[in-house]
mmCIF file of C-alpha atoms in Angstrom:
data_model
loop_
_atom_site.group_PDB
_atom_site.id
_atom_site.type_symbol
_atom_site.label_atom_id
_atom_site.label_comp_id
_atom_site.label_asym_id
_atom_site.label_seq_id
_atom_site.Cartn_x
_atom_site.Cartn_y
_atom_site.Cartn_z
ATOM 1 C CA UNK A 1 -26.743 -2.817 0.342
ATOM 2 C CA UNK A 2 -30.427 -1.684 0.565
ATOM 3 C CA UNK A 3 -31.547 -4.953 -1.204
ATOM 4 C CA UNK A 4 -30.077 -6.520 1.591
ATOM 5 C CA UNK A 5 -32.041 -4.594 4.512
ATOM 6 C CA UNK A 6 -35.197 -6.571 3.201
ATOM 7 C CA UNK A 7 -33.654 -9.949 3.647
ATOM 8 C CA UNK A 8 -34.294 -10.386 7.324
ATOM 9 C CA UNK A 9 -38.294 -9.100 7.328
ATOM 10 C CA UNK A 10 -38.671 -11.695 4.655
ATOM 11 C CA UNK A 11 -37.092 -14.318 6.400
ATOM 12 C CA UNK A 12 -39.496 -13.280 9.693
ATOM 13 C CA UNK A 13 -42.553 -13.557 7.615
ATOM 14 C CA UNK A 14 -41.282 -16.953 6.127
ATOM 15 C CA UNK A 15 -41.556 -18.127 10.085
ATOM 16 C CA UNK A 16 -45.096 -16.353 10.776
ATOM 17 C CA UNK A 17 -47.769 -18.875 11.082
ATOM 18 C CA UNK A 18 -51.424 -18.435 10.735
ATOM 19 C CA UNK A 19 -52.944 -18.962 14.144
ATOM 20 C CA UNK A 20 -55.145 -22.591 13.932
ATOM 21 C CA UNK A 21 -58.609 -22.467 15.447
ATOM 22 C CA UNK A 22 -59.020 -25.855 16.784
ATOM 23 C CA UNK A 23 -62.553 -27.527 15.749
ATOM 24 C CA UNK A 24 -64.244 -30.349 17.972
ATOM 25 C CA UNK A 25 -63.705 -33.753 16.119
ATOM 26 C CA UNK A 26 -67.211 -34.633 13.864
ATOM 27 C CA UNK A 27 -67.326 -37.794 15.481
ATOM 28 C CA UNK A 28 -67.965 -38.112 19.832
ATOM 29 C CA UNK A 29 -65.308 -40.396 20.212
ATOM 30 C CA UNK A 30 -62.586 -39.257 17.763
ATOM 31 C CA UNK A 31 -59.265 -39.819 18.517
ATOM 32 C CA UNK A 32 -57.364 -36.489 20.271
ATOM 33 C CA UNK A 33 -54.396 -35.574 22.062
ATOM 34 C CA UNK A 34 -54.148 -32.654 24.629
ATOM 35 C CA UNK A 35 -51.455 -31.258 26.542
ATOM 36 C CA UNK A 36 -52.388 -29.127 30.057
ATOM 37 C CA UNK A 37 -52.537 -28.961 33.385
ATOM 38 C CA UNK A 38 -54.525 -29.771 36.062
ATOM 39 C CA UNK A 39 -55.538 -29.276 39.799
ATOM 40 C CA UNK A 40 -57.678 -30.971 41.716
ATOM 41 C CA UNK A 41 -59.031 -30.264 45.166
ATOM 42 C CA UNK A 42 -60.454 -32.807 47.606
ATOM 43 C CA UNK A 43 -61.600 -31.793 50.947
ATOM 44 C CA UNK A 44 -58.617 -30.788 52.523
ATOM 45 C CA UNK A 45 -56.314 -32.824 49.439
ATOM 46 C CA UNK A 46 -54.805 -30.383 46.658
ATOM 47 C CA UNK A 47 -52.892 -31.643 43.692
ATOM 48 C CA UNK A 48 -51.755 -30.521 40.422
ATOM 49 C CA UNK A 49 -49.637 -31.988 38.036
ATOM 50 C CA UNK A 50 -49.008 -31.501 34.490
ATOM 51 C CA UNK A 51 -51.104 -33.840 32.210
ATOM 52 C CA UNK A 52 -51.221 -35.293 28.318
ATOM 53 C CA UNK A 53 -53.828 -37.520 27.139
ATOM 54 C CA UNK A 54 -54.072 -39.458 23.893
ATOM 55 C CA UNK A 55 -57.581 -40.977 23.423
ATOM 56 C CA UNK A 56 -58.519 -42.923 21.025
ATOM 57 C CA UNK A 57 -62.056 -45.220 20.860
ATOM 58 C CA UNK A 58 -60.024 -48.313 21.543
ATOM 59 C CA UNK A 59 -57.699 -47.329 24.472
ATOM 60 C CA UNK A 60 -56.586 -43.893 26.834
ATOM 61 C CA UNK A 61 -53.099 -42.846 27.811
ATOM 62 C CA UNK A 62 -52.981 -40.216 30.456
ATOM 63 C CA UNK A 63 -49.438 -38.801 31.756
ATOM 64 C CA UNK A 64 -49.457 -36.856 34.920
ATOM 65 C CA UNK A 65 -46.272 -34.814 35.052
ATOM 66 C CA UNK A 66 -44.183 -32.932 37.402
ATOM 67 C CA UNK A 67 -43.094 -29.946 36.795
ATOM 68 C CA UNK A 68 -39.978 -30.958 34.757
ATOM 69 C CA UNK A 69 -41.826 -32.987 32.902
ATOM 70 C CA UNK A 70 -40.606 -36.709 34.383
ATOM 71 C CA UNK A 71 -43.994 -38.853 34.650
ATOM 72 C CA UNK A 72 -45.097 -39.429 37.999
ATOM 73 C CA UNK A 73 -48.409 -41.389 36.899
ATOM 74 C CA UNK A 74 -50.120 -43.461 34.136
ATOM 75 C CA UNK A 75 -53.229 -44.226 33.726
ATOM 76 C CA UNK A 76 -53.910 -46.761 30.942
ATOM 77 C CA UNK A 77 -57.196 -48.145 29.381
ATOM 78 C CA UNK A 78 -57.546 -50.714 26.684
ATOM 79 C CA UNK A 79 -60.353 -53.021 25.993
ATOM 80 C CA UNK A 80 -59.223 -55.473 28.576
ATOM 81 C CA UNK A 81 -57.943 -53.653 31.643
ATOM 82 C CA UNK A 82 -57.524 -49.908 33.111
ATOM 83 C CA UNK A 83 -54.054 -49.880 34.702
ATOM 84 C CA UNK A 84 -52.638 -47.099 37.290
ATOM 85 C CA UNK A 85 -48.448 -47.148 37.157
ATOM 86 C CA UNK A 86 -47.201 -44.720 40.066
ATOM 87 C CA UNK A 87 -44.291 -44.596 42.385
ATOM 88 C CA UNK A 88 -43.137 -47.793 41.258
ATOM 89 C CA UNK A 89 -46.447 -50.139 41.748
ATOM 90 C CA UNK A 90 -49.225 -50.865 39.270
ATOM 91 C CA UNK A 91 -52.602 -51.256 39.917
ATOM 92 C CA UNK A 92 -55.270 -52.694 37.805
ATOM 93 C CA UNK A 93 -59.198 -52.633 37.589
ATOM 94 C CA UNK A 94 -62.071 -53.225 34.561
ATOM 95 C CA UNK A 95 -62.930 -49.266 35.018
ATOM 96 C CA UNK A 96 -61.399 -45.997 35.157
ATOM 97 C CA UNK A 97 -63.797 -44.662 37.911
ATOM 98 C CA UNK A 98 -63.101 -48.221 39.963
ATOM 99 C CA UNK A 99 -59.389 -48.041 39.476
ATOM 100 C CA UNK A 100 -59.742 -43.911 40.647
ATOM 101 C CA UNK A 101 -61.472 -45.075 43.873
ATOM 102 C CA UNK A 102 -59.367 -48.227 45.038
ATOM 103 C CA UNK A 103 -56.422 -45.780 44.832
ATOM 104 C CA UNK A 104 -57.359 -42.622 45.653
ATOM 105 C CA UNK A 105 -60.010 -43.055 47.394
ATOM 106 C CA UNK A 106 -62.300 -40.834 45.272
ATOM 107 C CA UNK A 107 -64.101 -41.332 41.799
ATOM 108 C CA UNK A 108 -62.921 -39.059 39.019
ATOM 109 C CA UNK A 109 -65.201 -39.686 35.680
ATOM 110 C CA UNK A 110 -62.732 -40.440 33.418
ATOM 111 C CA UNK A 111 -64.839 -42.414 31.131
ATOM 112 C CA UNK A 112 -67.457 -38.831 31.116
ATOM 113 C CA UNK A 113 -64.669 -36.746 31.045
ATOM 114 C CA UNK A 114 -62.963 -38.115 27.373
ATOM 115 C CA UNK A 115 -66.594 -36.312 26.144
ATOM 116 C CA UNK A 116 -66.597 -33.416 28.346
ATOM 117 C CA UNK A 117 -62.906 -31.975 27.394
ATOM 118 C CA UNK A 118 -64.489 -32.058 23.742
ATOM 119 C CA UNK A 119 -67.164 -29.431 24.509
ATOM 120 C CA UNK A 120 -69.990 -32.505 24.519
ATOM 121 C CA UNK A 121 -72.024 -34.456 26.781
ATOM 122 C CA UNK A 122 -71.326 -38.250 27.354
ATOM 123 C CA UNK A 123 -73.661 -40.235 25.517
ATOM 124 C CA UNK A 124 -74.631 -42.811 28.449
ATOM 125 C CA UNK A 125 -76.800 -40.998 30.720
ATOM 126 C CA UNK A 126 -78.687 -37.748 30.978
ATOM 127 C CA UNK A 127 -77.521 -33.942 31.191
ATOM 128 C CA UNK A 128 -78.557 -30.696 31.212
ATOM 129 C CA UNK A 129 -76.598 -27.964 29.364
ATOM 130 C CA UNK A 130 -76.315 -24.260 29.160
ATOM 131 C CA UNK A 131 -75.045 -22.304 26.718
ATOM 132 C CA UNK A 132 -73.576 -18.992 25.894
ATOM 133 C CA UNK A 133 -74.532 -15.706 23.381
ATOM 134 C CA UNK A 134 -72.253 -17.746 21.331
ATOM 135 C CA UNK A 135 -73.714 -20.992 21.266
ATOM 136 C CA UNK A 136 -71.288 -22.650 22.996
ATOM 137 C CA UNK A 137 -71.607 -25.261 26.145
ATOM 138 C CA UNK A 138 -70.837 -22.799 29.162
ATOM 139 C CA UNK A 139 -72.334 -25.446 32.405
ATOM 140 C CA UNK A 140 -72.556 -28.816 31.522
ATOM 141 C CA UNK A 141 -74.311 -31.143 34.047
ATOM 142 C CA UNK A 142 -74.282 -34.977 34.113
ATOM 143 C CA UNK A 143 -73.000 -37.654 36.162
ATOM 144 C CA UNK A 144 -73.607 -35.987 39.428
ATOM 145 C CA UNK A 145 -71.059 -33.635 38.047
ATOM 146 C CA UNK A 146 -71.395 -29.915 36.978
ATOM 147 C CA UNK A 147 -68.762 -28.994 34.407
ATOM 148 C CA UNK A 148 -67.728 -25.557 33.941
ATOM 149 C CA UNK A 149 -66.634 -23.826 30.668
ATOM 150 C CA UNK A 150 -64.770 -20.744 31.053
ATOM 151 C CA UNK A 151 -62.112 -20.574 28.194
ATOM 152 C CA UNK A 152 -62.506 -22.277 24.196
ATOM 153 C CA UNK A 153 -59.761 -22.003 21.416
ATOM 154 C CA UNK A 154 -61.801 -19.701 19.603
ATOM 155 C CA UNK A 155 -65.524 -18.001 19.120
ATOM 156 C CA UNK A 156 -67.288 -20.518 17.733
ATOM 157 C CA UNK A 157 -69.746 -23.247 18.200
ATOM 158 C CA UNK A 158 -67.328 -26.128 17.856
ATOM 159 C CA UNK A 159 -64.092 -25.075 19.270
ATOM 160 C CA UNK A 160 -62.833 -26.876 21.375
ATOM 161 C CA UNK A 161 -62.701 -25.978 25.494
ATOM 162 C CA UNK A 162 -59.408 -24.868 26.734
ATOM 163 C CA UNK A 163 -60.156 -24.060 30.349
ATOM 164 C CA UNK A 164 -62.775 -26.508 32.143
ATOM 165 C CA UNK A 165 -63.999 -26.275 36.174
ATOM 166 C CA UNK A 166 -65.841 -29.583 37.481
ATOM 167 C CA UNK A 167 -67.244 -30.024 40.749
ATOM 168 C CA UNK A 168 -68.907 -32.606 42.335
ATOM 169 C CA UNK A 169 -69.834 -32.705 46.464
ATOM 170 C CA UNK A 170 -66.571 -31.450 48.238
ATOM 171 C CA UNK A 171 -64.376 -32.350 44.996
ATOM 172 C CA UNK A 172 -63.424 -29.826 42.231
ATOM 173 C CA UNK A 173 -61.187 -30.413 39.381
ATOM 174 C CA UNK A 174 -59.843 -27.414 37.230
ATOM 175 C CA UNK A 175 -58.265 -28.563 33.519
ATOM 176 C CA UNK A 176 -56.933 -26.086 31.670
ATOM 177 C CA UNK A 177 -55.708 -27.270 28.196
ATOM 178 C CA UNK A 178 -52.419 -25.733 26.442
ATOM 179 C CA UNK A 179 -52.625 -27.539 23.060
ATOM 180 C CA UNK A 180 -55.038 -29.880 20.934
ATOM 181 C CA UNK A 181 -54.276 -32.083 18.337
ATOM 182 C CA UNK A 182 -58.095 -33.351 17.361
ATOM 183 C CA UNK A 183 -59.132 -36.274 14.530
#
């Protein structure tokens, strides 16, 4: 019988896993995959949904959720086009920033932002960075934007940002990121 008490603590730390510190890709425009939320604040205008976005060089697919999880917007960007699908009409323009405008009536950075979320700057363009005791990117500023990071996956120079604040004139954007799958 005794034997038998052991049987379930093994079986507990057969299911124990190793926490994963989560490592910005080597290369700037590696493919990723995040899963979060986000908020965004315009003026008077609040939204948040929940959001997952698969990047890769060659095309974006972002998913704004509800809180269910049914998708109540997609943005899509592939070499040709950058498409907006929502409440049952799609919308099309050659940019991400364009496309953000026509329909929302303000600019979000998407094509800055696929850098940002990774901890880096966007190559086109200048910025000015400041970091923390740790070496890692705590105010990020480029674009007319100042970026914000509060929260990384772990204490290192190249984890990746979990919690990110931008703000830009009257409009601020908080992303906080649940899960990374990085290339």
């Amino acid at each position: 019988m005794r034997r038998f008490l052991w049987l379930p603590i093994l079986l507990l730390a057969g299911c124990a896993t190793t926490p994963v510190e989560v490592q910005r890709p080597a290369q700037p425009d590696a493919p990723f995959t995040f899963n979060g939320r986000v908020a965004f604040k315009h003026g008077e205008q609040r939204e948040s949904a929940g959001v997952r976005w698969v990047h890769s060089p060659a095309e974006d697919e972002i998913l704004f959720l509800a809180p269910l999880g049914q998708t109540v917007a997609r943005i899509h960007r592939d070499a040709n086009a950058v498409t907006l699908d929502a409440s049952g009409q799609h919308h099309a323009a050659q940019d991400m920033e364009t496309l953000m405008q026509q329909e929302l009536g303000w600019q979000l950075p998407l094509s800055g932002l696929r850098y940002w979320v990774t901890g880096l700057p966007a190559p086109d363009g200048q910025s000015s960075i400041e970091r923390d005791a740790n070496g890692q990117m705590s105010v990020l500023r480029q674009q007319g934007w100042e970026i914000h990071y509060t929260r990384y996956a772990a204490v290192a120079p190249d984890a990746l940002p979990l919690r990110l604040r931008l703000t830009r004139d009257d409009m601020e954007v908080l992303l906080l990121i649940d899960d990374w799958e990085a290339q």
